[in-house]
Short mmCIF file of C-alpha atoms and ligand atoms in Angstrom, two decimals:
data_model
loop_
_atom_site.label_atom_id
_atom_site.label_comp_id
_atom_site.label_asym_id
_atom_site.label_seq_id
_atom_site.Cartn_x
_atom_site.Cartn_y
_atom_site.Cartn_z
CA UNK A 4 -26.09 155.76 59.25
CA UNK A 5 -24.05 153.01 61.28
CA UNK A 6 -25.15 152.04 64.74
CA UNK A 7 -22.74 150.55 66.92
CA UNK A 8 -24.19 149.52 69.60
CA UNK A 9 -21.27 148.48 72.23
CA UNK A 10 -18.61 151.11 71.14
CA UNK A 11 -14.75 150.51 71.90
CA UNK A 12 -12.39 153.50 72.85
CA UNK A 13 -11.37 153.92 69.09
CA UNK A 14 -14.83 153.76 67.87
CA UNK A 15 -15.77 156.41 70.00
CA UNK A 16 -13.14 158.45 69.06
CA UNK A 17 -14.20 157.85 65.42
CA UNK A 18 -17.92 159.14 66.88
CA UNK A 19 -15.78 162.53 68.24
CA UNK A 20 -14.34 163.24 64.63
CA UNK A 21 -17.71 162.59 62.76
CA UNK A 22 -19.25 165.07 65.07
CA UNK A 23 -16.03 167.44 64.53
CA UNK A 24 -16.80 167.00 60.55
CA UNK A 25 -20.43 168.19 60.91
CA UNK A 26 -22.45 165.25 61.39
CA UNK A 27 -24.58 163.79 63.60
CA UNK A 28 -24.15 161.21 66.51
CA UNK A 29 -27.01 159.85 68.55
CA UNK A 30 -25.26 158.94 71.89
CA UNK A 31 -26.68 157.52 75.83
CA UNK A 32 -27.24 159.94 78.74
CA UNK A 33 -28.55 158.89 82.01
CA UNK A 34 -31.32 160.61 81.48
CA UNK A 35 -32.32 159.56 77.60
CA UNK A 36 -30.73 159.11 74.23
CA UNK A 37 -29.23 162.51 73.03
CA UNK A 38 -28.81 163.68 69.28
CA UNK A 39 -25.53 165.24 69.31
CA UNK A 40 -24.02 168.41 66.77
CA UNK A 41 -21.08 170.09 67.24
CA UNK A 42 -22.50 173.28 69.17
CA UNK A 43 -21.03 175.69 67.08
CA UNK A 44 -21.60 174.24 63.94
CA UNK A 45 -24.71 175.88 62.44
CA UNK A 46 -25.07 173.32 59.42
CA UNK A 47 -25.11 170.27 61.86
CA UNK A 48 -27.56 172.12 64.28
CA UNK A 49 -29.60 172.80 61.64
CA UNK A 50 -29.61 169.53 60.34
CA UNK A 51 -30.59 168.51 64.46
CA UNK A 52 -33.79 170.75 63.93
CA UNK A 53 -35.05 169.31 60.77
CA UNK A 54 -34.35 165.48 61.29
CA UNK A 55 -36.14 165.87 64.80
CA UNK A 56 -38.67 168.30 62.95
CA UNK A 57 -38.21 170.80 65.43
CA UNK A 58 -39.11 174.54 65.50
CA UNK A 59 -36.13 176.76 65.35
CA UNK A 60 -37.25 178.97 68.40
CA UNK A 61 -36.56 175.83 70.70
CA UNK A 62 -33.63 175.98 72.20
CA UNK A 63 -31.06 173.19 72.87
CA UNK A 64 -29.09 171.92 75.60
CA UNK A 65 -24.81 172.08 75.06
CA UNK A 66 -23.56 169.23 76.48
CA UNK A 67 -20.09 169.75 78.23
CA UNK A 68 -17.30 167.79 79.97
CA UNK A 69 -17.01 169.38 83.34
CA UNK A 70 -17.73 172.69 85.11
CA UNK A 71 -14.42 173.68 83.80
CA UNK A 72 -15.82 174.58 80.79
CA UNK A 73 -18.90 176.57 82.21
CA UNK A 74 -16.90 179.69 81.22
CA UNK A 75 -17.13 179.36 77.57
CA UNK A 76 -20.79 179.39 77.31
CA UNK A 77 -22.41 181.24 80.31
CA UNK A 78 -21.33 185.07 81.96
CA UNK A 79 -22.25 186.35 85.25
CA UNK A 80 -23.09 183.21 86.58
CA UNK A 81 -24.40 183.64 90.21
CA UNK A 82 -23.07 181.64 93.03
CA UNK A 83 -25.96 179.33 93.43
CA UNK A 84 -25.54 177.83 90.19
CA UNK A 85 -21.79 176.93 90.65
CA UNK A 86 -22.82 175.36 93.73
CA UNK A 87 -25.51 173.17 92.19
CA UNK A 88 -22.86 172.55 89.23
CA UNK A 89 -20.34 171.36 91.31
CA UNK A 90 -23.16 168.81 93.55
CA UNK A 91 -24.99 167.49 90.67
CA UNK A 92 -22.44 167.09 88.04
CA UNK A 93 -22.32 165.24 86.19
CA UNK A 94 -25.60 164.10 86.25
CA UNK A 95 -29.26 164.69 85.23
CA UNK A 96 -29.14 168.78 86.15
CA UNK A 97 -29.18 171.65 83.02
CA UNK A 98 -28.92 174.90 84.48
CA UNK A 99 -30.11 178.01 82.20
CA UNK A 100 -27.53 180.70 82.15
CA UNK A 101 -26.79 183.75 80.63
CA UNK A 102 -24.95 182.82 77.27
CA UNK A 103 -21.42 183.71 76.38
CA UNK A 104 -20.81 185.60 72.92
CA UNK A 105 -20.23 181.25 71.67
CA UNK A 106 -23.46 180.53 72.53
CA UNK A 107 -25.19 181.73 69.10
CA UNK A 108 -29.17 181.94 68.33
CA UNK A 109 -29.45 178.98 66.48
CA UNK A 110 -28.06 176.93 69.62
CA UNK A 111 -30.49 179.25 71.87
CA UNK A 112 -33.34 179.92 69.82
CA UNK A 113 -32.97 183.60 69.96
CA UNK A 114 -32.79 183.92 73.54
CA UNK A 115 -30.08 185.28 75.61
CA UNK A 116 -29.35 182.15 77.87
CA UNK A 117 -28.37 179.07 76.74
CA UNK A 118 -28.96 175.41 78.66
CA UNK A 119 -26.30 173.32 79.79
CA UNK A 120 -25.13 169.92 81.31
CA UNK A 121 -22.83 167.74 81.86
CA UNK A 122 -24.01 164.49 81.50
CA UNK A 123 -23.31 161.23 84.13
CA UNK A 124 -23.12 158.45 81.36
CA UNK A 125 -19.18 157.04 80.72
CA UNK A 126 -19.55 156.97 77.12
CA UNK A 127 -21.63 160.23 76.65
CA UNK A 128 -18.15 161.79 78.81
CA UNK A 129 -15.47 159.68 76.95
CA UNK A 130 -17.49 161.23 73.66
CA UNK A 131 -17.54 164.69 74.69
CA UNK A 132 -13.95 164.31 76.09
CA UNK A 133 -12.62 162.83 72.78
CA UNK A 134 -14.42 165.90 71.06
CA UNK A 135 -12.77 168.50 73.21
CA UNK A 136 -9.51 167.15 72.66
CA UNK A 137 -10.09 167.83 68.58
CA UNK A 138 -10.79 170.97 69.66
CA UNK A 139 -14.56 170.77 70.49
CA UNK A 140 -16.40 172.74 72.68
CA UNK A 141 -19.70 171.33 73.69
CA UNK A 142 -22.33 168.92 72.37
CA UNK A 143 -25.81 170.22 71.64
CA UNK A 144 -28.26 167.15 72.13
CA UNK A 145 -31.63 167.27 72.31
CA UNK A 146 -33.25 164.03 73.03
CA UNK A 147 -33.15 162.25 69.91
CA UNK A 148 -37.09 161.59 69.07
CA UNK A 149 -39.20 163.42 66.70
CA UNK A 150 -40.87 166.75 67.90
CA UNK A 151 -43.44 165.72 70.41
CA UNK A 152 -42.73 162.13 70.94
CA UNK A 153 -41.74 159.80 73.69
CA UNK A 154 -37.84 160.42 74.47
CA UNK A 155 -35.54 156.97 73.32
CA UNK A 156 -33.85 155.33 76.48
CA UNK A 157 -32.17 152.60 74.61
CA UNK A 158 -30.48 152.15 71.51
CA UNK A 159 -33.57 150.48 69.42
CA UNK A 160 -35.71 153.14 70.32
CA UNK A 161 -33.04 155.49 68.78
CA UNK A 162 -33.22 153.44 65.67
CA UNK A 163 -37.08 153.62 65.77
CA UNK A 164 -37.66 157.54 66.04
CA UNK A 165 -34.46 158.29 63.75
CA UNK A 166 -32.77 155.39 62.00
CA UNK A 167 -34.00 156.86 58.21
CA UNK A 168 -33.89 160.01 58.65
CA UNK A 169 -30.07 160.01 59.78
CA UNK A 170 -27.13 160.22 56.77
CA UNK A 171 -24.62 157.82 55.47
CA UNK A 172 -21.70 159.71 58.00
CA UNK A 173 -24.27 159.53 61.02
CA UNK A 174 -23.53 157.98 64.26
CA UNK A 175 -25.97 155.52 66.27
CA UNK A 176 -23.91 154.88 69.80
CA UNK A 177 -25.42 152.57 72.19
CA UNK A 178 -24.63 152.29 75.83
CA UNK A 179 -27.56 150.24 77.29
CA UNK A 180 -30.47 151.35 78.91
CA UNK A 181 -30.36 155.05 80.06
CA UNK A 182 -30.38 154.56 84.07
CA UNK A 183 -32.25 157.63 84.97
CA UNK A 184 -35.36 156.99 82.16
CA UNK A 185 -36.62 160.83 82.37
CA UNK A 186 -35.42 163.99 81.20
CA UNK A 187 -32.98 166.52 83.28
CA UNK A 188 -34.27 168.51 85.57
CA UNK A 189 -34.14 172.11 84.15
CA UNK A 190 -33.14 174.98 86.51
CA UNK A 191 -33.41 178.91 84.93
CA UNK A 192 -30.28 180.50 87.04
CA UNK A 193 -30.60 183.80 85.79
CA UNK A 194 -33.07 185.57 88.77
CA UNK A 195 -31.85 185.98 92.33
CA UNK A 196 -33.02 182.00 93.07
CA UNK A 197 -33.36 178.82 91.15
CA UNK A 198 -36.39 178.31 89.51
CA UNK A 199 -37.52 175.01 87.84
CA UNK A 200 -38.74 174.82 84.26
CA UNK A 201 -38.95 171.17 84.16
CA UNK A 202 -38.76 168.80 86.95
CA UNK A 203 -36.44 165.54 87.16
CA UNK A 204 -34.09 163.02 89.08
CA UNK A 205 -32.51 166.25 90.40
CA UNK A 206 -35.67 167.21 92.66
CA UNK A 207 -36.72 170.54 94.44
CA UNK A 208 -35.48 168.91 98.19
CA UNK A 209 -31.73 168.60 96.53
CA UNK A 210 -32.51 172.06 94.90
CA UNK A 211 -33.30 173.81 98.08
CA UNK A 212 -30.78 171.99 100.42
CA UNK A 213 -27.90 172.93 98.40
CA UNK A 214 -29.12 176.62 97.85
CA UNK A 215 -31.52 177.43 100.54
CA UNK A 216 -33.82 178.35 98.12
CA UNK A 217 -36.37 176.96 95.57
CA UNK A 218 -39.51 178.76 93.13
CA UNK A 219 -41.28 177.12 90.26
CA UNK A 220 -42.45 180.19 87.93
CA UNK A 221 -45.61 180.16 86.34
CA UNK A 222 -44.82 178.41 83.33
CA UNK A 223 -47.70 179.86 81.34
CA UNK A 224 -46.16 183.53 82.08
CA UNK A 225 -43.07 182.70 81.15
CA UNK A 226 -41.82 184.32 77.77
CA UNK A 227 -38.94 181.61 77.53
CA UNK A 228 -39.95 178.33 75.70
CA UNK A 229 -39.50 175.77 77.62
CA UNK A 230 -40.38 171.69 77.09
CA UNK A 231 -44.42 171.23 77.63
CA UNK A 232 -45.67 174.67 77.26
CA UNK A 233 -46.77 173.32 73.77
CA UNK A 234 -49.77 170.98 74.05
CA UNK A 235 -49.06 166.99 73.29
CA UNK A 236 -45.17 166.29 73.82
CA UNK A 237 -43.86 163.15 74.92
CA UNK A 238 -46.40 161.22 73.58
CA UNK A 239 -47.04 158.21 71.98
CA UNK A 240 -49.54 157.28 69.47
CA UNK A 241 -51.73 155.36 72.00
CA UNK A 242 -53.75 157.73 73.77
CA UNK A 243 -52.55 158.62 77.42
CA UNK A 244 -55.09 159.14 80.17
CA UNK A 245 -54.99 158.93 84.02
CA UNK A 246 -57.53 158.61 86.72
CA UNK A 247 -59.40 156.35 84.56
CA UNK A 248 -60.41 152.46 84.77
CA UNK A 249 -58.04 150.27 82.43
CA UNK A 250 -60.89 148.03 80.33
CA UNK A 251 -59.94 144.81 78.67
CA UNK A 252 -57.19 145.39 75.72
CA UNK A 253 -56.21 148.70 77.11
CA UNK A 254 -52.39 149.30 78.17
CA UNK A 255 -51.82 149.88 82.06
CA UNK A 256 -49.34 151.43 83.67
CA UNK A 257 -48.80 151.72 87.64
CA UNK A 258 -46.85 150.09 90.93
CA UNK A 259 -46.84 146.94 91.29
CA UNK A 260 -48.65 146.63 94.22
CA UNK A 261 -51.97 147.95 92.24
CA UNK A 262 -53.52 145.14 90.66
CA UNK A 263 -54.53 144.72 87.04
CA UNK A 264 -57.68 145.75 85.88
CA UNK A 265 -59.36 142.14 84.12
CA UNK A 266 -58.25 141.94 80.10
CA UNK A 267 -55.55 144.93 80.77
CA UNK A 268 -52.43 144.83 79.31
CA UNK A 269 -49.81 145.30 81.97
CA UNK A 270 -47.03 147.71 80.45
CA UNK A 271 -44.84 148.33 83.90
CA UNK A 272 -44.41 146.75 87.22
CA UNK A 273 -42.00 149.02 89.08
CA UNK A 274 -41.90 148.40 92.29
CA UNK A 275 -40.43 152.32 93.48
CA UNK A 276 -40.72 155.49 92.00
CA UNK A 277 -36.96 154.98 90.35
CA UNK A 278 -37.85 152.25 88.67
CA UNK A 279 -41.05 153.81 87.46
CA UNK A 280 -38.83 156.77 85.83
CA UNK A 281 -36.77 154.14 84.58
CA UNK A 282 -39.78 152.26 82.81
CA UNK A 283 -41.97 154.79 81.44
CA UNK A 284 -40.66 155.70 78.57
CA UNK A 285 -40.39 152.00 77.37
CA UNK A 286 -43.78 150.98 78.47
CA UNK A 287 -45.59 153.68 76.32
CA UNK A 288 -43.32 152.41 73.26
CA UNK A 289 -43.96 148.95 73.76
CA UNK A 290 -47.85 150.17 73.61
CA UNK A 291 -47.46 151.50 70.22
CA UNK A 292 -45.10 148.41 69.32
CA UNK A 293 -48.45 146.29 70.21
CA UNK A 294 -50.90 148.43 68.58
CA UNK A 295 -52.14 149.20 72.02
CA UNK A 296 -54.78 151.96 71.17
CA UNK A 297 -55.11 153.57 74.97
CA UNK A 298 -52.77 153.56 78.11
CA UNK A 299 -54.29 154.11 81.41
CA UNK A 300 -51.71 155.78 84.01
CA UNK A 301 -52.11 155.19 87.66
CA UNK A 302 -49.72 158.75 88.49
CA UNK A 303 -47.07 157.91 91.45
CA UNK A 304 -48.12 160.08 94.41
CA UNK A 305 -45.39 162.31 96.39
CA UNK A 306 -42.51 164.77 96.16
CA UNK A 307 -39.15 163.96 94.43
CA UNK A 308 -39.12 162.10 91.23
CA UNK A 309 -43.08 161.45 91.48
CA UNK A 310 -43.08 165.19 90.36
CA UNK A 311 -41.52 164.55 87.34
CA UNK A 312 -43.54 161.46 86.43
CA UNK A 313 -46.42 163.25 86.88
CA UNK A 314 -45.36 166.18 84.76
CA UNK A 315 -44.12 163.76 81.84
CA UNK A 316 -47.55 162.25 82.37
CA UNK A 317 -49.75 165.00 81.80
CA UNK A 318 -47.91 166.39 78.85
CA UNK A 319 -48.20 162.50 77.27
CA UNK A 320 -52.00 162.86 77.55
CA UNK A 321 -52.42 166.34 76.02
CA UNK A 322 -53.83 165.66 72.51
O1 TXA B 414 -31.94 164.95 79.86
C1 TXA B 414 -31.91 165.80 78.97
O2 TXA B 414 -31.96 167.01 79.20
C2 TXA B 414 -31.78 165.30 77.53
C3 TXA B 414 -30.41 164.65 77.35
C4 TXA B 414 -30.15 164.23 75.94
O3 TXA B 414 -29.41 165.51 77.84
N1 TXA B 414 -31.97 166.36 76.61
C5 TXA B 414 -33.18 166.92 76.38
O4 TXA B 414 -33.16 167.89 75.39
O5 TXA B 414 -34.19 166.60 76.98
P1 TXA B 414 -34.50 168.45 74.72
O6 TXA B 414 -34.04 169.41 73.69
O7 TXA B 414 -35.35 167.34 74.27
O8 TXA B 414 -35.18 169.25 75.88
C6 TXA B 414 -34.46 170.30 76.46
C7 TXA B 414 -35.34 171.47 76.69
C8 TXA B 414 -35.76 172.16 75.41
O9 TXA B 414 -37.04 171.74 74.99
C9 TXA B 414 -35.78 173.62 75.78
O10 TXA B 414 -37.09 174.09 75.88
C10 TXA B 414 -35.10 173.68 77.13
O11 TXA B 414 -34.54 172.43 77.37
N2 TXA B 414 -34.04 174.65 77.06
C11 TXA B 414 -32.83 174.55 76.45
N3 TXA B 414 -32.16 175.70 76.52
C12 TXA B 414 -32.96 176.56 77.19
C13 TXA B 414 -32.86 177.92 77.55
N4 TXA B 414 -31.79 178.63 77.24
N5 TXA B 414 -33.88 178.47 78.23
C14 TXA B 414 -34.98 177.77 78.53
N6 TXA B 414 -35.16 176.49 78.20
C15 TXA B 414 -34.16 175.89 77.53
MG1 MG B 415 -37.06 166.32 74.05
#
């Protein structure tokens, strides 16, 4: 595995044709680190599933270049969704379609819709640009942790979750920290509205103004498998729990404006609910980095991205 952590225009283009040859790159998104296959390249998405130790019935997301290429992967794709494609992307937005004859089961898990996004991160474009033009058709990137972990925003944290389980011909791409810090909102488009399965930077106000409309299903009626259903996921070693008192040694996590508990082990200071998206991930690393046994969360309150802390939150403290 190399890692090259401030790629040129030639070394990304190197990144395009290792992905083109089968292997895998780990590249930025706004949102978090992605591990990238080519999409229709069973081997490499195979090889996706076991390094993250992933079950086979999860589907991933096919990262694309523009709307342009919605076509290949999705059919009867209502109006809604082309207008929330062509307001939110690129950016931190997968909508759930229903898939194209390219979109096979081991990209989809079995299912007939596949996820996609285009991400807003210049080297995650100039990558999947570079692969299109060596005749590429979309990315499939999971965020590249293990199964049920705490997603990388940054290149070390890449290195961390992955750097020995990755091959010789693998790519590590870094592009700073990702600017977003939590994982795309994802919208099913495949009923008569837009309906959430996982909430994000993209929130249900932006959903609703741009279609008029906005549901969040019942998750736990839902035959589609979606991120969180499954108990513990996005968690770190160190036990997460909320609504608690921090006690001296324990890891603590809230707004600036809350003070520190006496002996606590301030993890995150953000003073708005951006920079708290931005932070988490790194603060419950840093916990396990420091042998930090427990992290007390003091949950953001409110609509918008609050909603997607919160959710990230409550998965982390599932055991
Ligand atoms: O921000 C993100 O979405 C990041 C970056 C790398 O783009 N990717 C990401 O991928 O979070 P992943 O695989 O860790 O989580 C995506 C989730 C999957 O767990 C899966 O449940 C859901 O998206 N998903 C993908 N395709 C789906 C589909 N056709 N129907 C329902 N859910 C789907
Ligand atoms: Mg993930």
């Amino acid at each position: 595995m190399q890692l090259i952590s401030k790629p040129t225009q030639k070394e990304i283009k190197r990144a395009a044709r290792a992905l083109k040859d089968g292997n895998l790159v780990a590249f930025p998104t706004e949102t978090v680190y992605g591990l990238g296959a080519d999409a229709v390249n069973e081997k490499a998405v195979s090889r996706v599933y076991s390094v993250k130790g992933r079950p086979t019935d999860h589907p991933l997301i096919v990262h694309i270049s523009s709307i342009r290429q919605l076509d290949n992967w999705a059919v009867h794709i209502p109006e809604f969704a082309i207008k929330l494609a062509s307001e939110f992307w690129p950016g931190p937005m997968t909508l759930v379609l229903r898939r194209s004859p390219l979109a096979k089961d081991f990209i989809t898990g079995g299912q007939n819709t596949v996820g996609l996004r285009v991400p807003n991160q210049i080297l995650a474009l100039a990558l999947i640009n570079e692969f299109e033009k060596l005749g590429g058709l979309g990315i499939a990137a999971p965020s590249a942790n293990k199964f049920g972990a705490v997603s990388p925003t940054n290149i070390e944290a890449v290195k961390e979750e992955l750097g020995n389980l990755l091959q010789t011909q693998d790519l590590i791409l870094g592009g700073g920290q990702s600017t977003v810090g939590v994982e795309s909102t994802i919208i099913d488009c495949t009923r008569a509205y837009p309906n959430v399965l996982r909430p994000g930077a993209i929130t249900f106000e932006m959903i609703e103004k741009i279609t008029g409309h906005i549901n969040t299903l019942d998750l736990n009626q839902m035959k589609v498998r979606v991120p969180g259903l499954l108990n513990s996921h996005y968690s770190p070693k160190a036990q997460v729990v909320v609504g608690q008192n921090a006690a001296p040694g324990e890891g603590f996590i809230a707004f600036a404006h809350v003070p520190t508990p006496r002996g606590a082990i301030r993890l995150a200071t953000p003073d708005n609910i951006e920079q708290f998206a931005y932070d988490l991930y790194s603060a419950l690393r840093r916990a396990d980095t420091l042998g930090i046994r427990k992290i007390v969360v003091v949950q953001p309150e409110g609509n918008g991205l609050a909603i997607a802390i919160r959710d990230r939150v409550n998965k982390a403290s599932k055991t």
